[in-house]
Coordinates of N, CA and C in Angstrom, one line a residue:
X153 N 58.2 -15.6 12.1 CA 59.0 -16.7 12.8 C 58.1 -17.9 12.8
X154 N 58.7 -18.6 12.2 CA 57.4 -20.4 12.2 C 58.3 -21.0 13.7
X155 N 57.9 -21.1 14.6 CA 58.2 -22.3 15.3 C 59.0 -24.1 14.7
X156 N 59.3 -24.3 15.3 CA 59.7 -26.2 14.4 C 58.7 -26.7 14.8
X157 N 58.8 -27.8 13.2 CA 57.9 -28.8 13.2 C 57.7 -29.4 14.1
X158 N 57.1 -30.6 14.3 CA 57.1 -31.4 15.5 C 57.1 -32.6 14.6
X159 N 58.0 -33.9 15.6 CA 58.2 -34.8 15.3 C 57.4 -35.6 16.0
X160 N 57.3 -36.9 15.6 CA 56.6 -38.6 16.6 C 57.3 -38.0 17.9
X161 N 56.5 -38.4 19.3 CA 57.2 -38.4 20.6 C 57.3 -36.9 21.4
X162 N 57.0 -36.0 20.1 CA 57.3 -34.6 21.0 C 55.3 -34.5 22.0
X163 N 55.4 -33.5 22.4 CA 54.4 -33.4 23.1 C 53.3 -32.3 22.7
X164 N 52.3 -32.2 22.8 CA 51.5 -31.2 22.8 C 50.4 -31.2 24.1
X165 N 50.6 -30.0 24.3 CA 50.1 -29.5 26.1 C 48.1 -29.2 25.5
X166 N 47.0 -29.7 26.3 CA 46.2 -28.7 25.8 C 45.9 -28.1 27.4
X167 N 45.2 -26.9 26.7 CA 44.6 -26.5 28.1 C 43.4 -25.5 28.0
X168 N 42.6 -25.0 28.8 CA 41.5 -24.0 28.4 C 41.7 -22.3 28.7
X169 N 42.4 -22.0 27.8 CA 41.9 -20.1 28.2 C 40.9 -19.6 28.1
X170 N 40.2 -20.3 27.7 CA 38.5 -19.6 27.5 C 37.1 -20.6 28.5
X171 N 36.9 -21.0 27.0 CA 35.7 -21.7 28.0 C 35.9 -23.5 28.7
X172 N 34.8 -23.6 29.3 CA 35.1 -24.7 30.3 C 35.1 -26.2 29.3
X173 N 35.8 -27.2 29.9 CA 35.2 -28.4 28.9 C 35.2 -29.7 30.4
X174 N 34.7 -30.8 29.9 CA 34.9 -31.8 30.8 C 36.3 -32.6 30.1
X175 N 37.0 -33.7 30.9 CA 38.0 -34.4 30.1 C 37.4 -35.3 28.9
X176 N 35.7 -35.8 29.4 CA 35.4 -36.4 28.2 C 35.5 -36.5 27.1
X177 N 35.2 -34.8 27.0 CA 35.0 -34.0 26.1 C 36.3 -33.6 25.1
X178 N 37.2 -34.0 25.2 CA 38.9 -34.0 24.9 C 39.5 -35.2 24.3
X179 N 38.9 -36.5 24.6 CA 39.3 -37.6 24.7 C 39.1 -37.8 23.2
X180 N 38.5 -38.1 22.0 CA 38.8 -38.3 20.9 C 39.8 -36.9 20.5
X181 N 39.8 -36.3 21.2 CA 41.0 -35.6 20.0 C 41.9 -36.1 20.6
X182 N 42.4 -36.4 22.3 CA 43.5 -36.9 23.0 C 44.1 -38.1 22.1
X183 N 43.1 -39.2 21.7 CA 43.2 -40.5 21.3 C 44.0 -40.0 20.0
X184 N 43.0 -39.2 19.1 CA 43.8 -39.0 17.7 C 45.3 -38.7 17.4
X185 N 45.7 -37.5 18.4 CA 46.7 -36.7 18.8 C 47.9 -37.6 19.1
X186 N 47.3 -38.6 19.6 CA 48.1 -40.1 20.0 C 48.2 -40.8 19.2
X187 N 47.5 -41.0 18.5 CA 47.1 -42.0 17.0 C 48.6 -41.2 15.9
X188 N 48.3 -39.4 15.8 CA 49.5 -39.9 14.9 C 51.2 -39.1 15.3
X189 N 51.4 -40.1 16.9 CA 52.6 -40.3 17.4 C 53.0 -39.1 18.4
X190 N 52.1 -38.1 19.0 CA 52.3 -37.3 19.6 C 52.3 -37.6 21.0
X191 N 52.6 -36.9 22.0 CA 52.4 -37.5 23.5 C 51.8 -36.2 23.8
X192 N 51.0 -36.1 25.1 CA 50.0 -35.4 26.0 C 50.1 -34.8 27.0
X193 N 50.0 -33.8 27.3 CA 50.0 -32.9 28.8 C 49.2 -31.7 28.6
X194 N 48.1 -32.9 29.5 CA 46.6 -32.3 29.7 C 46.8 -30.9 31.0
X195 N 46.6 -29.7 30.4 CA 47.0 -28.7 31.4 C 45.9 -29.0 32.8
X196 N 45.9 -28.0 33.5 CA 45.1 -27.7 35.0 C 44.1 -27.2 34.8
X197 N 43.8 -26.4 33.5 CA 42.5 -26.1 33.6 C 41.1 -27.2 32.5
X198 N 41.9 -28.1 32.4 CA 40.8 -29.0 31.7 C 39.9 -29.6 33.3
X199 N 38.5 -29.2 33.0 CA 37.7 -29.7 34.2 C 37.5 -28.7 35.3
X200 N 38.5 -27.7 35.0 CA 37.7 -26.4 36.1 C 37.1 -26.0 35.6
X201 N 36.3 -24.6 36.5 CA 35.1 -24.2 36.0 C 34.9 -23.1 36.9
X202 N 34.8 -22.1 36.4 CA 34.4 -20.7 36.9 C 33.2 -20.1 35.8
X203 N 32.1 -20.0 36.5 CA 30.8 -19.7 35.5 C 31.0 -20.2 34.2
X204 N 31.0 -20.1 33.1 CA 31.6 -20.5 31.6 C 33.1 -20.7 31.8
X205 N 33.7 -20.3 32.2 CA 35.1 -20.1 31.8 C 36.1 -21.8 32.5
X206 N 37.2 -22.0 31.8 CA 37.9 -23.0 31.9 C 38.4 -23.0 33.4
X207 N 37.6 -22.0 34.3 CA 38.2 -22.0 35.7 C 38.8 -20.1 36.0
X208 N 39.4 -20.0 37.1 CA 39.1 -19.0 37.0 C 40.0 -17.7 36.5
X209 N 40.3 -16.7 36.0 CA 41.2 -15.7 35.1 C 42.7 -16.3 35.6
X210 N 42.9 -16.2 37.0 CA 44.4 -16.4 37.4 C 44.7 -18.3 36.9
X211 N 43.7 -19.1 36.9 CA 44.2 -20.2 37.0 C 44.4 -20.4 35.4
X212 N 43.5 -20.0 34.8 CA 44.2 -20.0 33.2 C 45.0 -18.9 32.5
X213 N 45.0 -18.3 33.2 CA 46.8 -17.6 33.4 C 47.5 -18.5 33.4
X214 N 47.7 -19.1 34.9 CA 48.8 -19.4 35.0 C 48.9 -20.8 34.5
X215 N 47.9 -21.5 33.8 CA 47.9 -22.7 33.1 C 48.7 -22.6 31.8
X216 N 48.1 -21.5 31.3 CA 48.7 -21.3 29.6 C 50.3 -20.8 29.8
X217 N 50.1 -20.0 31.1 CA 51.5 -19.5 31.0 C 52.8 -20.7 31.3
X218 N 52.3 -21.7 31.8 CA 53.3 -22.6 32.5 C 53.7 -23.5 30.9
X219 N 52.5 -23.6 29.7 CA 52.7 -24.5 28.4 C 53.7 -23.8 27.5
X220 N 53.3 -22.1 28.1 CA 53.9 -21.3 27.4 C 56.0 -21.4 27.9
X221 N 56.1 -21.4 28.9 CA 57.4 -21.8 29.2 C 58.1 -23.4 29.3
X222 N 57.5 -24.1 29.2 CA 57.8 -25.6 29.6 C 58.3 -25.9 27.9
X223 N 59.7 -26.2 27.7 CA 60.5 -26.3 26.7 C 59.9 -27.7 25.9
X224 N 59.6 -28.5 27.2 CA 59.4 -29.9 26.4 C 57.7 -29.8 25.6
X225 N 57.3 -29.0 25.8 CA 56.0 -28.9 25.3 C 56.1 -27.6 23.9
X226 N 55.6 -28.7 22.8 CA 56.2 -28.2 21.3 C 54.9 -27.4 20.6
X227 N 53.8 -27.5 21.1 CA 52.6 -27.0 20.5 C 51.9 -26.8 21.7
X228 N 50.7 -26.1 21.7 CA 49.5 -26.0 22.8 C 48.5 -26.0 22.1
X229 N 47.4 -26.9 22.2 CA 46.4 -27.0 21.3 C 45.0 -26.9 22.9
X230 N 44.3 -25.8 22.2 CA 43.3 -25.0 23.1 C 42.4 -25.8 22.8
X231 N 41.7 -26.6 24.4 CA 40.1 -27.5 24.5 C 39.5 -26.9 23.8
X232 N 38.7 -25.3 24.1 CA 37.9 -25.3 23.1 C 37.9 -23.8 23.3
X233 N 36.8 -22.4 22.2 CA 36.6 -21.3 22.6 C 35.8 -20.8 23.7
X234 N 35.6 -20.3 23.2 CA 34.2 -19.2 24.3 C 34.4 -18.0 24.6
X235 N 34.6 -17.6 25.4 CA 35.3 -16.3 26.1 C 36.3 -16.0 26.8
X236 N 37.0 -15.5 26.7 CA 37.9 -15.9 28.3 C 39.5 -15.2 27.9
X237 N 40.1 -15.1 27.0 CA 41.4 -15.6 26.4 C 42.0 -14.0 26.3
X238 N 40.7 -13.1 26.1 CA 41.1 -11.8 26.2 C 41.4 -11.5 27.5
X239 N 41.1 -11.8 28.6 CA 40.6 -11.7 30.0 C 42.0 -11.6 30.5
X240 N 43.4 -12.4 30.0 CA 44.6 -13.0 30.1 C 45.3 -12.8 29.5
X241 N 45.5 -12.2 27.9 CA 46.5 -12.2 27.4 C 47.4 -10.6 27.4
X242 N 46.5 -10.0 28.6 CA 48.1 -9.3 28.5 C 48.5 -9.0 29.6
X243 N 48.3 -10.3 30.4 CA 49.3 -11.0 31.6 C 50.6 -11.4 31.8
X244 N 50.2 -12.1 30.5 CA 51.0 -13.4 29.9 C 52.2 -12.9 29.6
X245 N 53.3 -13.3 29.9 CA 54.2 -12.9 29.8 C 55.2 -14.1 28.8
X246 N 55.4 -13.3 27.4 CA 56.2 -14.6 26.5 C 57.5 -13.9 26.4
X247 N 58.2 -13.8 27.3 CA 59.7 -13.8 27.1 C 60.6 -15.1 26.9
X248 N 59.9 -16.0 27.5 CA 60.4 -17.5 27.6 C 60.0 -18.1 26.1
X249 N 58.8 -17.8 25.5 CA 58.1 -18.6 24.9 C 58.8 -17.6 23.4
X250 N 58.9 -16.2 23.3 CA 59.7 -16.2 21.9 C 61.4 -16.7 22.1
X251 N 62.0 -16.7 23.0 CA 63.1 -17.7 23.0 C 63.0 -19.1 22.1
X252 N 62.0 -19.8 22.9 CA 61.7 -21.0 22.3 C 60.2 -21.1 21.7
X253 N 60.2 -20.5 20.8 CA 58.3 -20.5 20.0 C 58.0 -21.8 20.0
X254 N 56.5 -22.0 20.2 CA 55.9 -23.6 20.0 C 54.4 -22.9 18.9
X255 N 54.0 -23.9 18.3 CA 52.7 -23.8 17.9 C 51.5 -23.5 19.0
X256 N 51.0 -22.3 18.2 CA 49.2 -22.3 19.3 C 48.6 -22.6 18.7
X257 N 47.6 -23.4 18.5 CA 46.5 -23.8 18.3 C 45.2 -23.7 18.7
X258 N 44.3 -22.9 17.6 CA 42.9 -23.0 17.9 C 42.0 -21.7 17.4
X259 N 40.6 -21.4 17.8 CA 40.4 -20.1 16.7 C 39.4 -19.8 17.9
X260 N 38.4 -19.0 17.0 CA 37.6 -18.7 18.2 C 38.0 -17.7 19.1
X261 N 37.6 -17.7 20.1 CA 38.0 -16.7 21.4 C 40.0 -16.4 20.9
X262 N 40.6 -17.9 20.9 CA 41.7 -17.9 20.8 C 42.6 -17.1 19.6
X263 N 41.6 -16.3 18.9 CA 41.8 -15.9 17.9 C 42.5 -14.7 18.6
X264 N 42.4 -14.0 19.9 CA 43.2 -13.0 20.4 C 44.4 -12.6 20.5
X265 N 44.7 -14.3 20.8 CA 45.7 -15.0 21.3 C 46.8 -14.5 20.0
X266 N 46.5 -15.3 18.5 CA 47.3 -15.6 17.3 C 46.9 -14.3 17.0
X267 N 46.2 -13.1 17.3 CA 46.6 -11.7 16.8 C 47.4 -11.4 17.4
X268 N 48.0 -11.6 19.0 CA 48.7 -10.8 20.1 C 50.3 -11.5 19.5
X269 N 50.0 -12.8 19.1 CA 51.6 -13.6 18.0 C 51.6 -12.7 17.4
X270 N 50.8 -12.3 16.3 CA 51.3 -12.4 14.7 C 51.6 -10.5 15.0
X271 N 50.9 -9.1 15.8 CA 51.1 -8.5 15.5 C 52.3 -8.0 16.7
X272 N 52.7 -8.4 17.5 CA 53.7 -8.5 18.3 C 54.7 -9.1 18.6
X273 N 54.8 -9.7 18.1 CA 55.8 -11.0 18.4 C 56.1 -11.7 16.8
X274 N 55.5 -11.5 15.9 CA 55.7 -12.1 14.5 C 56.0 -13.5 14.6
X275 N 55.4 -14.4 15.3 CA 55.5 -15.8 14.8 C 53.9 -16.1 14.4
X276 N 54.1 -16.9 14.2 CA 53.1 -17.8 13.3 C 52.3 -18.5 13.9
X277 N 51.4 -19.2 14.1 CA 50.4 -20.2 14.8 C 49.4 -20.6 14.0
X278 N 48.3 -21.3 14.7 CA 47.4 -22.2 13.7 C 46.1 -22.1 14.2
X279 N 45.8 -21.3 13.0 CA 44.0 -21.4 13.1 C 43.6 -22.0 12.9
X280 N 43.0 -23.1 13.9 CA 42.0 -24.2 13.2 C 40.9 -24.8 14.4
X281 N 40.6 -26.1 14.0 CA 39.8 -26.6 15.7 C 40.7 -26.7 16.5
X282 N 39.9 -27.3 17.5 CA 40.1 -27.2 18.7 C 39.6 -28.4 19.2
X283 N 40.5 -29.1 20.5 CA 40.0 -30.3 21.0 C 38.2 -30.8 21.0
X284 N 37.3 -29.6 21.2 CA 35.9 -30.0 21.3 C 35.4 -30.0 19.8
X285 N 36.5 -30.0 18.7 CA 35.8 -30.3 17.4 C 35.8 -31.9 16.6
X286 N 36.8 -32.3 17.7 CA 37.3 -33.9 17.1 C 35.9 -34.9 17.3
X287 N 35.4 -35.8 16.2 CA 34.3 -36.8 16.2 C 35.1 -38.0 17.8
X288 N 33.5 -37.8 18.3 CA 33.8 -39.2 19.1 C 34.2 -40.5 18.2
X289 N 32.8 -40.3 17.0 CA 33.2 -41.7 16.0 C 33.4 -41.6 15.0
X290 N 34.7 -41.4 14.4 CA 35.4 -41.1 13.2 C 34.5 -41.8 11.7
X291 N 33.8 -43.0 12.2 CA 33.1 -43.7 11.0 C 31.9 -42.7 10.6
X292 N 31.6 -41.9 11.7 CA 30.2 -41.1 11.6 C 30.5 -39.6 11.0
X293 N 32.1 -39.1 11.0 CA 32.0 -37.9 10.7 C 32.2 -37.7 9.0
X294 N 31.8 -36.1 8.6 CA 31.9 -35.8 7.9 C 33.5 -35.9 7.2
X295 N 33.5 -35.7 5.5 CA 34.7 -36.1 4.9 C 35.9 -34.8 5.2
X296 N 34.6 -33.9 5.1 CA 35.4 -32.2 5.2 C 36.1 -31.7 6.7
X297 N 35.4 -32.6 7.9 CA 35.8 -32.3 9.3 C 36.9 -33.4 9.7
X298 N 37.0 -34.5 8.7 CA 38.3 -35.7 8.7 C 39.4 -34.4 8.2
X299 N 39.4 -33.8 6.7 CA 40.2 -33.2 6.4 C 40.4 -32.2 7.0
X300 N 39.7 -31.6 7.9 CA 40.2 -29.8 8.6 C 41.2 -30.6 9.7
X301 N 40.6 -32.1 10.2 CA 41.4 -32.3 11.3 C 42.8 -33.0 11.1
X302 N 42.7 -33.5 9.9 CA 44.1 -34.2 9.5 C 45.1 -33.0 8.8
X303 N 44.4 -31.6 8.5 CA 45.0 -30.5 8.2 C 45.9 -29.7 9.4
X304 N 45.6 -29.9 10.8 CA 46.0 -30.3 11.7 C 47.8 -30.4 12.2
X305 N 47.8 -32.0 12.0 CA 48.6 -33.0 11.9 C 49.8 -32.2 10.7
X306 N 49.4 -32.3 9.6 CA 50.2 -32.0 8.1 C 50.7 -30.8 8.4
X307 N 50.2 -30.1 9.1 CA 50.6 -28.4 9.7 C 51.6 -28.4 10.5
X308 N 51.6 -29.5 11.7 CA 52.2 -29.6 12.7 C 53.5 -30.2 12.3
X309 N 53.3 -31.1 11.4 CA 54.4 -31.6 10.7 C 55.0 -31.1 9.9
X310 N 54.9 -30.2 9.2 CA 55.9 -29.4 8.1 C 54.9 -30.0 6.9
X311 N 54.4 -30.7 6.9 CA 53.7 -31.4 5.5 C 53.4 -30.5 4.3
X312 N 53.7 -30.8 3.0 CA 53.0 -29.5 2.0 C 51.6 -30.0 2.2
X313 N 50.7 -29.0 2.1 CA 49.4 -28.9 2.2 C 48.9 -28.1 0.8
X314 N 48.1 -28.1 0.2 CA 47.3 -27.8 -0.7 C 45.8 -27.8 -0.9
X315 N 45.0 -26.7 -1.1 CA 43.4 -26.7 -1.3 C 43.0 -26.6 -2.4
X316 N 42.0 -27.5 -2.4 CA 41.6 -27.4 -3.9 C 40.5 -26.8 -3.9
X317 N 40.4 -26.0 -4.7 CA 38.9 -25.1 -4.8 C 37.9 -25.1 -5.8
X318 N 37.2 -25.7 -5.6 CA 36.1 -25.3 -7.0 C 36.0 -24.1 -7.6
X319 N 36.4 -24.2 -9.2 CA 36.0 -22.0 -9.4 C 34.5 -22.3 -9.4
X320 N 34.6 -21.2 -9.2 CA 33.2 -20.0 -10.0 C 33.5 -19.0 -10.4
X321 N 32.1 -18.9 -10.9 CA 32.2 -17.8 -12.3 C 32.3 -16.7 -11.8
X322 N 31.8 -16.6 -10.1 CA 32.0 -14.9 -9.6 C 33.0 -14.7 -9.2
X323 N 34.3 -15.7 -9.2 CA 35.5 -15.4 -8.8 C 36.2 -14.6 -9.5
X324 N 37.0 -13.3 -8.9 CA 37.4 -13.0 -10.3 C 39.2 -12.3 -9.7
X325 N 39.6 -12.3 -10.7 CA 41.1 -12.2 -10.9 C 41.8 -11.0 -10.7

């Protein structure tokens, strides 16, 4: 099951199941996320803090669980990894959320997360970064972390996407 695309104006929630971030720390990916037409809702656990973790087990529970039912929120793109995401997901209760599937976003710890989709629930989500991977100064980043992050966007959009690979000669068929 793919979730729908997302269009200009729909929203994407982030929030922390794992580990801690500051808002700072969010803000070029917030900006970009804005840049190509999306709108924002920064969950409750961006800025808490329980030892490493984005605050404490019940509060990112009940953080992810509230992006996980909130209709108007089309994707949830995870601040960042670390630990934490196992700690929660088999709290989480997606009855609301395979009703209405949204995109998850993110890898890492969150990788729990898009196993507990894909081998339970069969929808789809998105391995990729995560808010703490976006350059503060886009003139300074690399060509290959422009393209993982605009791979992103193209994803979220329905976009065809394609990789080009260099062969080698140890590849084999």
């Amino acid at each position: 099951i793919k979730p729908s695309y997302l269009k200009k104006g729909d929203t994407i929630g982030i929030t922390c199941p794992a580990g801690f971030i500051i808002a700072e720390d969010i803000l070029p990916a917030i900006n970009k996320i804005k840049e190509w037409g999306f709108k924002i809702k920064i969950g409750s656990t961006v800025e808490k803090k329980d030892f490493t973790f984005g605050g404490t087990d019940e509060e990112r529970l009940q953080d992810f669980q509230q992006m996980l039912d909130d209709k108007n929120i089309k994707a949830i793109m995870c601040a960042r990894g670390g630990y934490g995401a196992v700690r929660i997901i088999d709290a989480l209760d997606f009855k609301k959320f395979t009703a209405n599937p949204k995109w998850i976003i993110g890898f890492s710890d969150v990788t729990v997360i898009h196993s507990h989709l894909n081998k339970n629930l069969g929808i789809a989500s998105v391995h990729s970064k995560m808010c703490n991977s976006f350059p503060a100064d886009w003139s300074k980043a690399e060509p290959v972390q422009i393209e993982t992050i605009e791979s992103i966007r193209k994803c979220l959009a329905g976009e065809k996407m394609t990789y080009n690979i260099v062969p080698n000669e140890k590849n084999k068929t």
